[in-house]
Amino acid sequence: MDSQVSNGSSLEAEHITNLLVFGFLQNSKYNFNQELEALSQELPVQVYLDADFEDELQTDGSRASRSFYHGRIQPDSESQESAIQNIARRLAQVGDEMDHRIQPTLVRQLAEQFMNTSLSEEDRRNCLARALDEMKTAFPRDMENEKAMLIMTLLLARNVAKHAPSLLHDVFRTTVTFINQNLFTYVRNLLRNEMD
């Protein structure tokens, strides 16, 4: 972990942030199972669908098995992945309590911007950054700024995907890149604290 670059440009950073954002969406109060399943097939890391998925009864009467998708994964990273899932779960719980702070008009505007296929990835990140700037007054005063910004970033992604599920892939990718560029040091510290 100490070899990670603080700006999040390493493969390790990408792996951590992919799992964090995926875990946040997976622990959402909204049902993104179909979209997450499709997204998981494109990720360069192994991700698991929610453990509750294991117990779902299928339409043919059989039980669903725990689904996983193949990708690059290091054998010693199981405890790290578990820690990331725990962090994502807790962030999603806090996010559910903060969800009312996000204005629906802001979500609609951001979704419309993401639907513009002529926007570059950098343009999308800038749109996300502007939306976060507009929301800064809604950040809880008793929460450290980086934590509030991380949760609000994840909430914006989740709400845009809820508003327009077809945007999940683009929103996911932009969110991962945004977090790696702006909040990865904070994410890395959360992970270190979780694993201590």
mmCIF file of C-alpha atoms in Angstrom:
data_model
loop_
_atom_site.group_PDB
_atom_site.id
_atom_site.type_symbol
_atom_site.label_atom_id
_atom_site.label_comp_id
_atom_site.label_asym_id
_atom_site.label_seq_id
_atom_site.Cartn_x
_atom_site.Cartn_y
_atom_site.Cartn_z
ATOM 1 C CA MET A 1 0.000 0.000 0.000
ATOM 2 C CA ASP A 2 2.813 2.427 0.742
ATOM 3 C CA SER A 3 3.873 2.311 -2.901
ATOM 4 C CA GLN A 4 0.604 3.885 -3.999
ATOM 5 C CA VAL A 5 0.691 7.285 -5.587
ATOM 6 C CA SER A 6 -1.276 9.811 -3.573
ATOM 7 C CA ASN A 7 -2.985 11.263 -6.638
ATOM 8 C CA GLY A 8 -4.529 7.888 -7.385
ATOM 9 C CA SER A 9 -2.838 7.278 -10.729
ATOM 10 C CA SER A 10 -1.644 3.741 -9.956
ATOM 11 C CA LEU A 11 -3.397 0.516 -10.872
ATOM 12 C CA GLU A 12 -3.843 -0.108 -7.149
ATOM 13 C CA ALA A 13 -5.734 3.178 -6.813
ATOM 14 C CA GLU A 14 -7.959 2.248 -9.743
ATOM 15 C CA HIS A 15 -8.673 -1.139 -8.162
ATOM 16 C CA ILE A 16 -9.542 0.378 -4.777
ATOM 17 C CA THR A 17 -11.755 3.090 -6.209
ATOM 18 C CA ASN A 18 -13.553 0.734 -8.599
ATOM 19 C CA LEU A 19 -14.425 -1.511 -5.653
ATOM 20 C CA LEU A 20 -15.433 1.431 -3.461
ATOM 21 C CA VAL A 21 -17.791 3.012 -6.005
ATOM 22 C CA PHE A 22 -19.190 -0.380 -7.029
ATOM 23 C CA GLY A 23 -19.732 -1.298 -3.357
ATOM 24 C CA PHE A 24 -21.453 2.026 -2.659
ATOM 25 C CA LEU A 25 -23.855 1.507 -5.563
ATOM 26 C CA GLN A 26 -24.377 -2.123 -4.589
ATOM 27 C CA ASN A 27 -25.328 -1.107 -1.037
ATOM 28 C CA SER A 28 -27.704 1.498 -2.346
ATOM 29 C CA LYS A 29 -31.322 1.625 -1.347
ATOM 30 C CA TYR A 30 -32.014 1.591 -5.088
ATOM 31 C CA ASN A 31 -31.929 -1.591 -7.134
ATOM 32 C CA PHE A 32 -29.114 -1.423 -9.688
ATOM 33 C CA ASN A 33 -28.589 -5.189 -9.974
ATOM 34 C CA GLN A 34 -28.958 -5.431 -13.768
ATOM 35 C CA GLU A 35 -26.821 -2.366 -14.447
ATOM 36 C CA LEU A 36 -24.197 -3.427 -11.889
ATOM 37 C CA GLU A 37 -24.024 -6.921 -13.365
ATOM 38 C CA ALA A 38 -23.356 -5.459 -16.821
ATOM 39 C CA LEU A 39 -20.839 -2.998 -15.395
ATOM 40 C CA SER A 40 -19.012 -5.679 -13.415
ATOM 41 C CA GLN A 41 -18.251 -7.562 -16.629
ATOM 42 C CA GLU A 42 -16.347 -4.533 -17.916
ATOM 43 C CA LEU A 43 -14.298 -3.835 -14.788
ATOM 44 C CA PRO A 44 -10.646 -4.875 -14.705
ATOM 45 C CA VAL A 45 -11.121 -6.223 -11.152
ATOM 46 C CA GLN A 46 -13.087 -9.039 -9.633
ATOM 47 C CA VAL A 47 -16.277 -7.819 -8.001
ATOM 48 C CA TYR A 48 -18.998 -9.715 -6.229
ATOM 49 C CA LEU A 49 -22.658 -9.061 -6.307
ATOM 50 C CA ASP A 50 -24.295 -8.533 -2.935
ATOM 51 C CA ALA A 51 -24.287 -11.578 -0.663
ATOM 52 C CA ASP A 52 -28.076 -11.259 -0.466
ATOM 53 C CA PHE A 53 -28.112 -12.124 -4.167
ATOM 54 C CA GLU A 54 -27.009 -15.616 -3.153
ATOM 55 C CA ASP A 55 -30.323 -16.279 -1.480
ATOM 56 C CA GLU A 56 -32.587 -14.963 -4.225
ATOM 57 C CA LEU A 57 -34.989 -17.471 -5.706
ATOM 58 C CA GLN A 58 -34.791 -17.573 -9.490
ATOM 59 C CA THR A 59 -37.850 -17.698 -11.745
ATOM 60 C CA ASP A 60 -37.150 -21.355 -12.537
ATOM 61 C CA GLY A 61 -37.256 -22.182 -8.798
ATOM 62 C CA SER A 62 -33.510 -22.633 -8.384
ATOM 63 C CA ARG A 63 -31.320 -20.575 -6.095
ATOM 64 C CA ALA A 64 -28.946 -18.038 -7.594
ATOM 65 C CA SER A 65 -25.310 -18.754 -6.933
ATOM 66 C CA ARG A 66 -22.975 -16.047 -5.763
ATOM 67 C CA SER A 67 -21.904 -14.345 -8.951
ATOM 68 C CA PHE A 68 -18.435 -13.025 -9.549
ATOM 69 C CA TYR A 69 -16.686 -11.646 -12.515
ATOM 70 C CA HIS A 70 -13.100 -12.315 -13.481
ATOM 71 C CA GLY A 71 -10.380 -9.746 -13.716
ATOM 72 C CA ARG A 72 -6.975 -8.921 -12.339
ATOM 73 C CA ILE A 73 -6.807 -9.655 -8.642
ATOM 74 C CA GLN A 74 -3.928 -10.249 -6.315
ATOM 75 C CA PRO A 75 -4.209 -13.312 -4.059
ATOM 76 C CA ASP A 76 -3.285 -11.379 -0.896
ATOM 77 C CA SER A 77 -5.874 -8.651 -1.436
ATOM 78 C CA GLU A 78 -8.893 -10.486 0.020
ATOM 79 C CA SER A 79 -8.703 -8.661 3.365
ATOM 80 C CA GLN A 80 -8.224 -5.352 1.537
ATOM 81 C CA GLU A 81 -11.295 -6.005 -0.600
ATOM 82 C CA SER A 82 -13.302 -6.897 2.487
ATOM 83 C CA ALA A 83 -12.173 -3.641 4.111
ATOM 84 C CA ILE A 84 -13.185 -1.681 0.994
ATOM 85 C CA GLN A 85 -16.616 -3.342 1.044
ATOM 86 C CA ASN A 86 -17.033 -2.395 4.722
ATOM 87 C CA ILE A 87 -16.125 1.212 3.954
ATOM 88 C CA ALA A 88 -18.507 1.286 0.980
ATOM 89 C CA ARG A 89 -21.320 -0.137 3.118
ATOM 90 C CA ARG A 90 -20.814 2.483 5.836
ATOM 91 C CA LEU A 91 -20.560 5.307 3.293
ATOM 92 C CA ALA A 92 -23.804 4.111 1.676
ATOM 93 C CA GLN A 93 -25.552 4.135 5.069
ATOM 94 C CA VAL A 94 -24.404 7.695 5.762
ATOM 95 C CA GLY A 95 -25.277 8.590 2.176
ATOM 96 C CA ASP A 96 -28.832 7.331 2.639
ATOM 97 C CA GLU A 97 -29.183 9.758 5.560
ATOM 98 C CA MET A 98 -27.733 12.633 3.490
ATOM 99 C CA ASP A 99 -29.605 11.880 0.264
ATOM 100 C CA HIS A 100 -32.263 14.515 0.954
ATOM 101 C CA ARG A 101 -29.568 17.216 0.685
ATOM 102 C CA ILE A 102 -29.253 16.677 -3.068
ATOM 103 C CA GLN A 103 -31.577 18.827 -5.143
ATOM 104 C CA PRO A 104 -33.461 16.882 -7.840
ATOM 105 C CA THR A 105 -32.918 19.729 -10.333
ATOM 106 C CA LEU A 106 -29.146 19.413 -9.871
ATOM 107 C CA VAL A 107 -29.378 15.666 -10.550
ATOM 108 C CA ARG A 108 -31.467 16.250 -13.685
ATOM 109 C CA GLN A 109 -29.017 18.871 -14.967
ATOM 110 C CA LEU A 110 -26.049 16.599 -14.346
ATOM 111 C CA ALA A 111 -27.817 13.679 -16.054
ATOM 112 C CA GLU A 112 -28.556 15.879 -19.069
ATOM 113 C CA GLN A 113 -24.906 16.888 -19.233
ATOM 114 C CA PHE A 114 -23.798 13.240 -19.089
ATOM 115 C CA MET A 115 -26.221 12.420 -21.914
ATOM 116 C CA ASN A 116 -24.345 14.830 -24.160
ATOM 117 C CA THR A 117 -22.188 12.412 -26.127
ATOM 118 C CA SER A 118 -19.919 15.197 -27.389
ATOM 119 C CA LEU A 119 -18.562 15.817 -23.871
ATOM 120 C CA SER A 120 -15.113 14.448 -23.152
ATOM 121 C CA GLU A 121 -14.284 12.585 -19.948
ATOM 122 C CA GLU A 122 -12.605 15.744 -18.664
ATOM 123 C CA ASP A 123 -15.763 17.760 -19.439
ATOM 124 C CA ARG A 124 -17.823 15.250 -17.455
ATOM 125 C CA ARG A 125 -15.445 15.502 -14.485
ATOM 126 C CA ASN A 126 -15.766 19.282 -14.677
ATOM 127 C CA CYS A 127 -19.569 18.974 -14.672
ATOM 128 C CA LEU A 128 -19.349 16.761 -11.589
ATOM 129 C CA ALA A 129 -16.985 19.239 -9.893
ATOM 130 C CA ARG A 130 -19.350 22.152 -10.618
ATOM 131 C CA ALA A 131 -22.288 20.180 -9.213
ATOM 132 C CA LEU A 132 -20.279 19.474 -6.051
ATOM 133 C CA ASP A 133 -19.396 23.167 -5.754
ATOM 134 C CA GLU A 134 -23.092 24.007 -5.903
ATOM 135 C CA MET A 135 -23.734 21.508 -3.116
ATOM 136 C CA LYS A 136 -21.009 22.644 -0.706
ATOM 137 C CA THR A 137 -23.504 24.586 1.375
ATOM 138 C CA ALA A 138 -25.401 21.307 1.878
ATOM 139 C CA PHE A 139 -22.363 19.522 3.347
ATOM 140 C CA PRO A 140 -22.917 18.681 7.016
ATOM 141 C CA ARG A 141 -20.975 21.156 9.158
ATOM 142 C CA ASP A 142 -20.008 18.492 11.681
ATOM 143 C CA MET A 143 -18.399 16.233 9.046
ATOM 144 C CA GLU A 144 -14.862 16.606 7.751
ATOM 145 C CA ASN A 145 -14.845 18.185 4.308
ATOM 146 C CA GLU A 146 -13.175 15.253 2.487
ATOM 147 C CA LYS A 147 -15.681 12.757 3.874
ATOM 148 C CA ALA A 148 -18.616 14.993 2.938
ATOM 149 C CA MET A 149 -17.193 15.539 -0.537
ATOM 150 C CA LEU A 150 -16.647 11.789 -1.046
ATOM 151 C CA ILE A 151 -20.168 10.912 0.079
ATOM 152 C CA MET A 152 -21.748 13.686 -1.978
ATOM 153 C CA THR A 153 -19.739 12.588 -5.040
ATOM 154 C CA LEU A 154 -20.992 9.025 -4.590
ATOM 155 C CA LEU A 155 -24.547 10.260 -3.974
ATOM 156 C CA LEU A 156 -24.510 12.349 -7.137
ATOM 157 C CA ALA A 157 -23.344 9.313 -9.105
ATOM 158 C CA ARG A 158 -26.032 7.140 -7.553
ATOM 159 C CA ASN A 159 -28.795 9.696 -8.125
ATOM 160 C CA VAL A 160 -27.803 10.316 -11.745
ATOM 161 C CA ALA A 161 -27.807 6.536 -12.316
ATOM 162 C CA LYS A 162 -31.197 6.283 -10.613
ATOM 163 C CA HIS A 163 -32.520 9.115 -12.793
ATOM 164 C CA ALA A 164 -31.069 7.592 -15.980
ATOM 165 C CA PRO A 165 -29.889 3.967 -15.484
ATOM 166 C CA SER A 166 -28.362 3.916 -18.972
ATOM 167 C CA LEU A 167 -25.778 6.413 -17.704
ATOM 168 C CA LEU A 168 -24.448 4.116 -14.974
ATOM 169 C CA HIS A 169 -21.323 3.110 -16.898
ATOM 170 C CA ASP A 170 -20.364 6.705 -17.779
ATOM 171 C CA VAL A 171 -21.189 8.020 -14.314
ATOM 172 C CA PHE A 172 -19.221 5.188 -12.711
ATOM 173 C CA ARG A 173 -16.119 5.821 -14.828
ATOM 174 C CA THR A 174 -16.229 9.596 -14.269
ATOM 175 C CA THR A 175 -16.770 9.161 -10.538
ATOM 176 C CA VAL A 176 -13.827 6.756 -10.214
ATOM 177 C CA THR A 177 -11.542 9.134 -12.094
ATOM 178 C CA PHE A 178 -12.771 12.150 -10.116
ATOM 179 C CA ILE A 179 -12.175 10.388 -6.795
ATOM 180 C CA ASN A 180 -8.721 9.217 -7.892
ATOM 181 C CA GLN A 181 -7.754 12.752 -8.878
ATOM 182 C CA ASN A 182 -9.274 14.626 -5.942
ATOM 183 C CA LEU A 183 -9.989 12.349 -2.990
ATOM 184 C CA PHE A 184 -7.755 9.313 -3.236
ATOM 185 C CA THR A 185 -5.489 10.299 -0.344
ATOM 186 C CA TYR A 186 -8.578 10.413 1.874
ATOM 187 C CA VAL A 187 -9.822 7.054 0.516
ATOM 188 C CA ARG A 188 -6.401 5.495 1.086
ATOM 189 C CA ASN A 189 -6.405 6.754 4.687
ATOM 190 C CA LEU A 190 -9.896 5.305 5.244
ATOM 191 C CA LEU A 191 -8.625 1.970 3.969
ATOM 192 C CA ARG A 192 -5.509 2.067 6.153
ATOM 193 C CA ASN A 193 -7.620 2.852 9.228
ATOM 194 C CA GLU A 194 -10.042 0.050 8.364
ATOM 195 C CA MET A 195 -7.245 -2.479 8.022
ATOM 196 C CA ASP A 196 -5.441 -1.468 11.255
#
